[in-house]
Amino acid sequence: MEQLKMFLGFYVSPTGPSGWIAALLKMANAHQKGPASARSFREWTRAFLADRHALPFTAERAWQQSHIARNPELKKAIEEHLQSITNLLRYGMDKPVSLSTAQVWMHVLEYCWTKVLSSQFVDGHEHVDVMDYRQVTFLPAMALMDTSAREWDKEGNEVKPNPTAKSQLSTGGTMSQSSMQMTAT
């Protein structure tokens, strides 16, 4: 981050080198680096200019924590009232929370920004006819066609196949409807 700051300082300085590449090379030279590092700095700078959250990796600094990291009570309040953030003055904040700060905080709280779905297929997987087709037609057909597929449990461990179920399917036997029911994960 310091290199990025130095490079942008060289670039905008009226007495500094003229041009993007010259400023990159001067910054790389100041850090005792070569042209390859200047190219990396250029990529990092472009990524930063496109998205200010795309920063090069730096080690965590325990002494530099955000307000939300220092105040677990604030973190809990934001989690509980994320939809209606109200007066945050009691947490020592005298200005409203900016969009960028809210995005960073949501990332810290492990929330994601998503677009509101608004197509004809939103919640279509819950319709009775879709669920009926899935249970009665699709899943039995997939079970017959895909007897050699591997399966995993919720912890990611591979589940050993049941040889009797596979032999029934391969010889044309049928499985009961309850044995083919899938549960939502």
mmCIF file of C-alpha atoms in Angstrom:
data_model
loop_
_atom_site.group_PDB
_atom_site.id
_atom_site.type_symbol
_atom_site.label_atom_id
_atom_site.label_comp_id
_atom_site.label_asym_id
_atom_site.label_seq_id
_atom_site.Cartn_x
_atom_site.Cartn_y
_atom_site.Cartn_z
ATOM 1 C CA MET A 1 0.000 0.000 0.000
ATOM 2 C CA GLU A 2 2.894 2.348 0.743
ATOM 3 C CA GLN A 3 4.307 1.760 -2.745
ATOM 4 C CA LEU A 4 0.922 2.552 -4.261
ATOM 5 C CA LYS A 5 0.711 5.759 -2.244
ATOM 6 C CA MET A 6 4.264 6.740 -3.221
ATOM 7 C CA PHE A 7 3.650 6.019 -6.904
ATOM 8 C CA LEU A 8 0.470 8.101 -7.016
ATOM 9 C CA GLY A 9 2.340 10.872 -5.187
ATOM 10 C CA PHE A 10 5.099 10.801 -7.830
ATOM 11 C CA TYR A 11 2.522 10.750 -10.605
ATOM 12 C CA VAL A 12 0.563 13.809 -9.449
ATOM 13 C CA SER A 13 3.616 15.787 -8.315
ATOM 14 C CA PRO A 14 4.322 18.753 -10.616
ATOM 15 C CA THR A 15 8.078 18.391 -10.025
ATOM 16 C CA GLY A 16 8.128 14.603 -10.311
ATOM 17 C CA PRO A 17 8.671 12.474 -13.391
ATOM 18 C CA SER A 18 6.329 13.139 -16.275
ATOM 19 C CA GLY A 19 4.099 10.228 -17.099
ATOM 20 C CA TRP A 20 2.732 7.050 -15.629
ATOM 21 C CA ILE A 21 5.649 4.771 -16.554
ATOM 22 C CA ALA A 22 8.320 7.208 -15.376
ATOM 23 C CA ALA A 23 6.571 7.549 -12.001
ATOM 24 C CA LEU A 24 6.317 3.751 -11.728
ATOM 25 C CA LEU A 25 10.016 3.293 -12.476
ATOM 26 C CA LYS A 26 11.005 6.023 -9.994
ATOM 27 C CA MET A 27 8.871 4.423 -7.286
ATOM 28 C CA ALA A 28 10.302 0.950 -8.025
ATOM 29 C CA ASN A 29 13.829 2.394 -7.922
ATOM 30 C CA ALA A 30 13.091 4.090 -4.578
ATOM 31 C CA HIS A 31 12.185 0.662 -3.168
ATOM 32 C CA GLN A 32 15.268 -0.922 -4.790
ATOM 33 C CA LYS A 33 13.120 -2.895 -7.223
ATOM 34 C CA GLY A 34 13.323 -3.346 -10.960
ATOM 35 C CA PRO A 35 11.007 -3.005 -13.967
ATOM 36 C CA ALA A 36 9.205 -6.273 -13.154
ATOM 37 C CA SER A 37 8.117 -4.813 -9.822
ATOM 38 C CA ALA A 38 7.040 -1.641 -11.611
ATOM 39 C CA ARG A 39 4.745 -3.766 -13.795
ATOM 40 C CA SER A 40 3.263 -5.395 -10.678
ATOM 41 C CA PHE A 41 2.722 -1.981 -9.107
ATOM 42 C CA ARG A 42 1.004 -0.854 -12.309
ATOM 43 C CA GLU A 43 -1.405 -3.838 -12.128
ATOM 44 C CA TRP A 44 -2.107 -3.200 -8.444
ATOM 45 C CA THR A 45 -2.711 0.490 -9.099
ATOM 46 C CA ARG A 46 -5.125 -0.192 -11.951
ATOM 47 C CA ALA A 47 -6.986 -2.727 -9.815
ATOM 48 C CA PHE A 48 -7.149 -0.185 -6.987
ATOM 49 C CA LEU A 49 -8.430 2.559 -9.283
ATOM 50 C CA ALA A 50 -11.121 0.202 -10.617
ATOM 51 C CA ASP A 51 -12.150 -1.047 -7.155
ATOM 52 C CA ARG A 52 -10.804 0.567 -4.012
ATOM 53 C CA HIS A 53 -11.253 -2.693 -2.097
ATOM 54 C CA ALA A 54 -8.843 -4.542 -4.431
ATOM 55 C CA LEU A 55 -5.752 -3.842 -2.376
ATOM 56 C CA PRO A 56 -2.492 -5.768 -2.532
ATOM 57 C CA PHE A 57 -2.110 -8.195 0.361
ATOM 58 C CA THR A 58 -0.533 -6.774 3.480
ATOM 59 C CA ALA A 59 -0.008 -8.459 6.815
ATOM 60 C CA GLU A 60 -2.657 -7.768 9.416
ATOM 61 C CA ARG A 61 -1.765 -5.026 11.836
ATOM 62 C CA ALA A 62 -3.340 -5.670 15.212
ATOM 63 C CA TRP A 63 -2.854 -2.037 16.210
ATOM 64 C CA GLN A 64 -4.832 -0.818 13.181
ATOM 65 C CA GLN A 65 -8.351 -2.085 13.655
ATOM 66 C CA SER A 66 -11.515 -0.662 12.236
ATOM 67 C CA HIS A 67 -14.125 0.813 14.530
ATOM 68 C CA ILE A 68 -16.256 -2.289 14.098
ATOM 69 C CA ALA A 69 -13.382 -4.595 15.084
ATOM 70 C CA ARG A 70 -12.637 -2.581 18.241
ATOM 71 C CA ASN A 71 -16.255 -2.431 19.340
ATOM 72 C CA PRO A 72 -17.984 -5.850 19.447
ATOM 73 C CA GLU A 73 -21.123 -4.192 20.786
ATOM 74 C CA LEU A 74 -21.361 -2.156 17.585
ATOM 75 C CA LYS A 75 -20.824 -5.307 15.517
ATOM 76 C CA LYS A 76 -23.693 -7.033 17.316
ATOM 77 C CA ALA A 77 -25.958 -4.009 16.865
ATOM 78 C CA ILE A 78 -25.258 -3.930 13.140
ATOM 79 C CA GLU A 79 -25.936 -7.643 12.810
ATOM 80 C CA GLU A 80 -29.251 -7.317 14.648
ATOM 81 C CA HIS A 81 -30.434 -4.182 12.876
ATOM 82 C CA LEU A 82 -28.808 -4.468 9.456
ATOM 83 C CA GLN A 83 -32.027 -3.629 7.656
ATOM 84 C CA SER A 84 -32.640 -0.457 9.652
ATOM 85 C CA ILE A 85 -29.414 1.133 10.886
ATOM 86 C CA THR A 86 -30.451 4.052 13.032
ATOM 87 C CA ASN A 87 -28.612 6.414 15.342
ATOM 88 C CA LEU A 88 -24.976 5.323 15.714
ATOM 89 C CA LEU A 89 -23.918 8.350 17.774
ATOM 90 C CA ARG A 90 -23.833 6.261 20.924
ATOM 91 C CA TYR A 91 -20.887 4.368 19.376
ATOM 92 C CA GLY A 92 -18.859 7.524 18.850
ATOM 93 C CA MET A 93 -19.807 8.088 15.225
ATOM 94 C CA ASP A 94 -20.778 11.654 14.396
ATOM 95 C CA LYS A 95 -21.225 11.170 10.624
ATOM 96 C CA PRO A 96 -23.539 8.812 8.747
ATOM 97 C CA VAL A 97 -22.094 5.511 7.557
ATOM 98 C CA SER A 98 -21.005 5.772 3.917
ATOM 99 C CA LEU A 99 -21.798 3.104 1.356
ATOM 100 C CA SER A 100 -18.146 2.104 1.132
ATOM 101 C CA THR A 101 -17.868 1.741 4.919
ATOM 102 C CA ALA A 102 -21.076 -0.303 4.978
ATOM 103 C CA GLN A 103 -19.638 -2.604 2.295
ATOM 104 C CA VAL A 104 -16.435 -3.116 4.289
ATOM 105 C CA TRP A 105 -18.401 -3.780 7.470
ATOM 106 C CA MET A 106 -20.674 -6.245 5.701
ATOM 107 C CA HIS A 107 -17.593 -8.071 4.440
ATOM 108 C CA VAL A 108 -16.230 -8.201 8.014
ATOM 109 C CA LEU A 109 -19.606 -9.533 9.211
ATOM 110 C CA GLU A 110 -19.513 -12.123 6.382
ATOM 111 C CA TYR A 111 -22.544 -10.712 4.570
ATOM 112 C CA CYS A 112 -22.668 -10.414 0.789
ATOM 113 C CA TRP A 113 -24.100 -7.726 -1.456
ATOM 114 C CA THR A 114 -26.569 -9.344 -3.813
ATOM 115 C CA LYS A 115 -28.882 -8.121 -6.493
ATOM 116 C CA VAL A 116 -32.577 -8.510 -5.737
ATOM 117 C CA LEU A 117 -33.875 -11.321 -7.891
ATOM 118 C CA SER A 118 -36.792 -10.319 -10.092
ATOM 119 C CA SER A 119 -37.285 -12.861 -12.851
ATOM 120 C CA GLN A 120 -39.958 -15.426 -13.598
ATOM 121 C CA PHE A 121 -37.857 -18.144 -11.939
ATOM 122 C CA VAL A 122 -37.531 -16.496 -8.514
ATOM 123 C CA ASP A 123 -38.716 -19.024 -5.925
ATOM 124 C CA GLY A 124 -39.856 -21.290 -8.783
ATOM 125 C CA HIS A 125 -38.105 -24.214 -7.133
ATOM 126 C CA GLU A 126 -40.751 -24.150 -4.395
ATOM 127 C CA HIS A 127 -43.803 -24.457 -6.643
ATOM 128 C CA VAL A 128 -45.772 -27.668 -6.157
ATOM 129 C CA ASP A 129 -45.580 -28.733 -9.810
ATOM 130 C CA VAL A 130 -41.809 -28.173 -9.905
ATOM 131 C CA MET A 131 -41.265 -30.112 -6.689
ATOM 132 C CA ASP A 132 -43.548 -32.906 -7.913
ATOM 133 C CA TYR A 133 -41.676 -33.157 -11.222
ATOM 134 C CA ARG A 134 -38.361 -33.218 -9.373
ATOM 135 C CA GLN A 135 -39.405 -35.991 -6.981
ATOM 136 C CA VAL A 136 -41.492 -38.135 -9.354
ATOM 137 C CA THR A 137 -39.720 -37.775 -12.700
ATOM 138 C CA PHE A 138 -36.310 -36.114 -12.558
ATOM 139 C CA LEU A 139 -34.690 -37.742 -9.497
ATOM 140 C CA PRO A 140 -35.661 -41.325 -10.420
ATOM 141 C CA ALA A 141 -34.388 -40.770 -13.974
ATOM 142 C CA MET A 142 -31.104 -39.372 -12.656
ATOM 143 C CA ALA A 143 -30.772 -42.284 -10.229
ATOM 144 C CA LEU A 144 -31.109 -44.739 -13.116
ATOM 145 C CA MET A 145 -28.673 -42.890 -15.376
ATOM 146 C CA ASP A 146 -26.053 -41.964 -12.831
ATOM 147 C CA THR A 147 -25.413 -45.080 -10.762
ATOM 148 C CA SER A 148 -21.659 -44.564 -10.883
ATOM 149 C CA ALA A 149 -21.664 -41.056 -9.397
ATOM 150 C CA ARG A 150 -19.771 -40.441 -6.186
ATOM 151 C CA GLU A 151 -21.532 -38.920 -3.180
ATOM 152 C CA TRP A 152 -20.363 -36.807 -0.233
ATOM 153 C CA ASP A 153 -21.903 -36.066 3.140
ATOM 154 C CA LYS A 154 -22.288 -32.586 4.658
ATOM 155 C CA GLU A 155 -18.754 -32.702 6.124
ATOM 156 C CA GLY A 156 -17.233 -33.388 2.680
ATOM 157 C CA ASN A 157 -16.408 -37.055 3.292
ATOM 158 C CA GLU A 158 -17.077 -39.462 0.455
ATOM 159 C CA VAL A 159 -19.993 -41.803 1.111
ATOM 160 C CA LYS A 160 -19.382 -45.386 0.061
ATOM 161 C CA PRO A 161 -22.027 -46.596 -2.404
ATOM 162 C CA ASN A 162 -24.663 -49.084 -1.322
ATOM 163 C CA PRO A 163 -23.960 -52.136 -3.561
ATOM 164 C CA THR A 164 -27.493 -53.534 -3.206
ATOM 165 C CA ALA A 165 -29.128 -50.313 -4.381
ATOM 166 C CA LYS A 166 -26.811 -50.080 -7.390
ATOM 167 C CA SER A 167 -27.385 -53.710 -8.317
ATOM 168 C CA GLN A 168 -31.161 -53.214 -8.119
ATOM 169 C CA LEU A 169 -30.931 -50.217 -10.410
ATOM 170 C CA SER A 170 -28.611 -51.893 -12.891
ATOM 171 C CA THR A 171 -30.830 -54.996 -13.109
ATOM 172 C CA GLY A 172 -33.981 -52.961 -13.617
ATOM 173 C CA GLY A 173 -35.202 -53.041 -10.019
ATOM 174 C CA THR A 174 -37.038 -50.082 -8.587
ATOM 175 C CA MET A 175 -36.341 -47.977 -5.569
ATOM 176 C CA SER A 176 -39.060 -46.686 -3.313
ATOM 177 C CA GLN A 177 -40.047 -43.044 -3.605
ATOM 178 C CA SER A 178 -38.855 -42.336 -0.052
ATOM 179 C CA SER A 179 -35.339 -43.602 -0.808
ATOM 180 C CA MET A 180 -34.987 -41.043 -3.614
ATOM 181 C CA GLN A 181 -36.227 -37.990 -1.695
ATOM 182 C CA MET A 182 -33.646 -35.217 -1.567
ATOM 183 C CA THR A 183 -33.502 -32.783 1.271
ATOM 184 C CA ALA A 184 -32.580 -29.132 0.850
ATOM 185 C CA THR A 185 -29.119 -28.348 2.146
#
